[in-house]
Structures are given as C-alpha cells and as structure tokens.
Amino acid sequence: MSGLDRRGLIAGAGAALGGLWLAGCDRLNRSPTAQALIGRGEALTYKAQRALLGGGQLAKEFAPKDVSPAFKANGTMRPRTPEYEALLASQFADWRLVVDGLVKTPLSLSLADLHAEPARSQITRHDCVEGWSCIGQWRGARLGPLLEKAGLADSARYIVFHCADRLGGEGPRGLYYESLDLADAFHPQTLLAYEMNGAPLSVPHGAPLRLRVERQLGYKHAKYVMRIEAVESFAHIAGGKGGFWEDRGYEWYAGI
Ligand SMILES: Nc1nc2c(c(=O)[nH]1)N[C@H]1C(S)=C(S)[C@@H](COP(=O)(O)O)O[C@H]1N2
Ligand SMILES: [Mo]
C-alpha cells in the first residue's frame, strides 16, 4: 500500500475525530464557520479579529531533557524538483522567501534576512495524524511580526504557505500547501523555523524553512516553504480546501 493510500484510510477517522474536537467551545469559536461569520463585520480589522479570536493559549512547552533522541521525518523527505535541487546545491544562497498577495509591501527575504527578524525558540510535541509524536526544539522567525512588516490588507483573512515539493505528483494539485487563519498566524508560537534541535533545519525536516503551528496537527506544519500569500479565500487554490491533505479529506482546522 502506498503512503498516499494509507493516508486515505486515515482520513475518515481523522475527520470523525476532528468533529469531536470542534465540539469543544474554545475550538468552536475558532472554527472556520465562526471565523467567517465574525469576519463579515466590516468594522473588524485583522487586529481586532486577533484580539477576539487569537486566545492567548500556548501549546505546552517541554524541557531540553524531553527532546526525542530521533525525530521522525514524514511525507516528503527531499523535494525532487529541479528548482529545489538547484537551491540545495548552492546551500540556499539564492533561496528567497516571497511574502505577497493581499499585503501593502511584498517582501523577498533571504535566510540572513529571516535570521534578523524577531525570533523565538520553543520545545514542543509534534503530533502526526498517523499516530506518532516527537518532541523537538525549534527556532525561527515569528510569523506575526513578519506579516505586520508586509502589512496585511483589510481584506486578508488567511495566510497560505506554498511549498517546494510535489507530494501529489505533477499538475496543479500536486504541490504541497497549507493555510492558517489570522488567529493562528499571529499566535506567538507560530514560527517560520530555520533551526531544529540547535542545528540548521535539515532537508528531511523541511530545509531551509518550515512552519511551526503548535496548536495543530503535523500536516499543518508546512515544510520547504517558498512563498507566503495573504488571501481573502483559498477556494481558488488547488482543490480549494486550504491544504494538500485537506483537499484529500482532512480537516482544515486540525486543532489538538
Ligand atoms: N511540504 C511538506 N510539508 C509537510 C509534509 C510534506 O509531505 N510536505 N508532511 C506533513 C506531515 S503529515 C507531517 S507529520 C510533518 C512531518 O514533519 P517532519 O518530517 O519534520 O517530521 O510535516 C508536514 N508538512
Ligand atoms: Mo503527519
């Protein structure tokens, strides 16, 4: 059975569990539906949304002694596209993170630029929907300040992460991607991580940059992030469900 088929079997169970999780009140007020209703109020800027919906709630953080001796890698271990291979060959010297879409000032950032941005380190547990967990230390640029630097347009409601790998093969739906609402995008533990366990992020774990969104399941943590796009809706992207696995039946809000 291929990896994709195995994931297909899990999708149903995941969706059922997702429904249960959404039943909790704190989950409900962050659900896409609640967001959509609240988001319609014209007077609400994204900052007000964040204050209302961001919740201060932090994911549990661990001590250095808790770090897993071996952190499993999953999904794509190395993007096989010519573009990524070329970037890797020059150790990402020519790599740039593009921040665009509904922003006032589009950005193009080198790894050195990202290292100069407000950073955070955290030791957290990564939970994959396949049923395994690992604890790792992450360091990276906080997504919130970066988005503030680009300046979100009032119409921006979601942040989309476009990745380098084609887990789904050729064609417009093959690229890995993910998306977050603004509450999770501005959460203090949401990072664009360039370091794992004190070393530069390795290729299997998403070099040179991957998302950490600690209150959600593993598949939301996009690896090999190339471009961050602010959008009003993700309906026009790939399968329209807001992420690679979401297009294949997984929940968009994968809260844990
Ligand atoms: N670009 C990309 N991001 C991805 C994946 C992937 O295949 N491609 N797999 C996801 C899944 S299901 C998990 S559990 C984590 C695994 O991260 P790790 O390889 O660092 O353990 O990455 C997530 N992000
Ligand atoms: Mo996963």
mmCIF file of C-alpha atoms in Angstrom, residues 29-30 35 38 44-55 183:
data_model
loop_
_atom_site.group_PDB
_atom_site.id
_atom_site.type_symbol
_atom_site.label_atom_id
_atom_site.label_comp_id
_atom_site.label_asym_id
_atom_site.label_seq_id
_atom_site.Cartn_x
_atom_site.Cartn_y
_atom_site.Cartn_z
ATOM 1 C CA ASN A 29 -15.086 29.966 18.349
ATOM 2 C CA ARG A 30 -12.017 29.433 16.222
ATOM 3 C CA GLN A 35 -14.479 32.978 11.701
ATOM 4 C CA ILE A 38 -17.332 37.210 12.602
ATOM 5 C CA LEU A 44 -13.368 44.427 12.377
ATOM 6 C CA THR A 45 -9.803 44.837 11.273
ATOM 7 C CA TYR A 46 -7.482 41.856 11.372
ATOM 8 C CA LYS A 47 -6.061 43.176 14.625
ATOM 9 C CA ALA A 48 -9.466 43.138 16.257
ATOM 10 C CA GLN A 49 -10.004 39.620 14.943
ATOM 11 C CA ARG A 50 -6.761 38.573 16.527
ATOM 12 C CA ALA A 51 -7.734 40.111 19.855
ATOM 13 C CA LEU A 52 -11.104 38.344 19.706
ATOM 14 C CA LEU A 53 -10.042 35.003 18.345
ATOM 15 C CA GLY A 54 -6.345 34.646 18.973
ATOM 16 C CA GLY A 55 -6.751 33.358 22.524
ATOM 17 C CA ALA A 183 -5.569 33.921 14.797
#
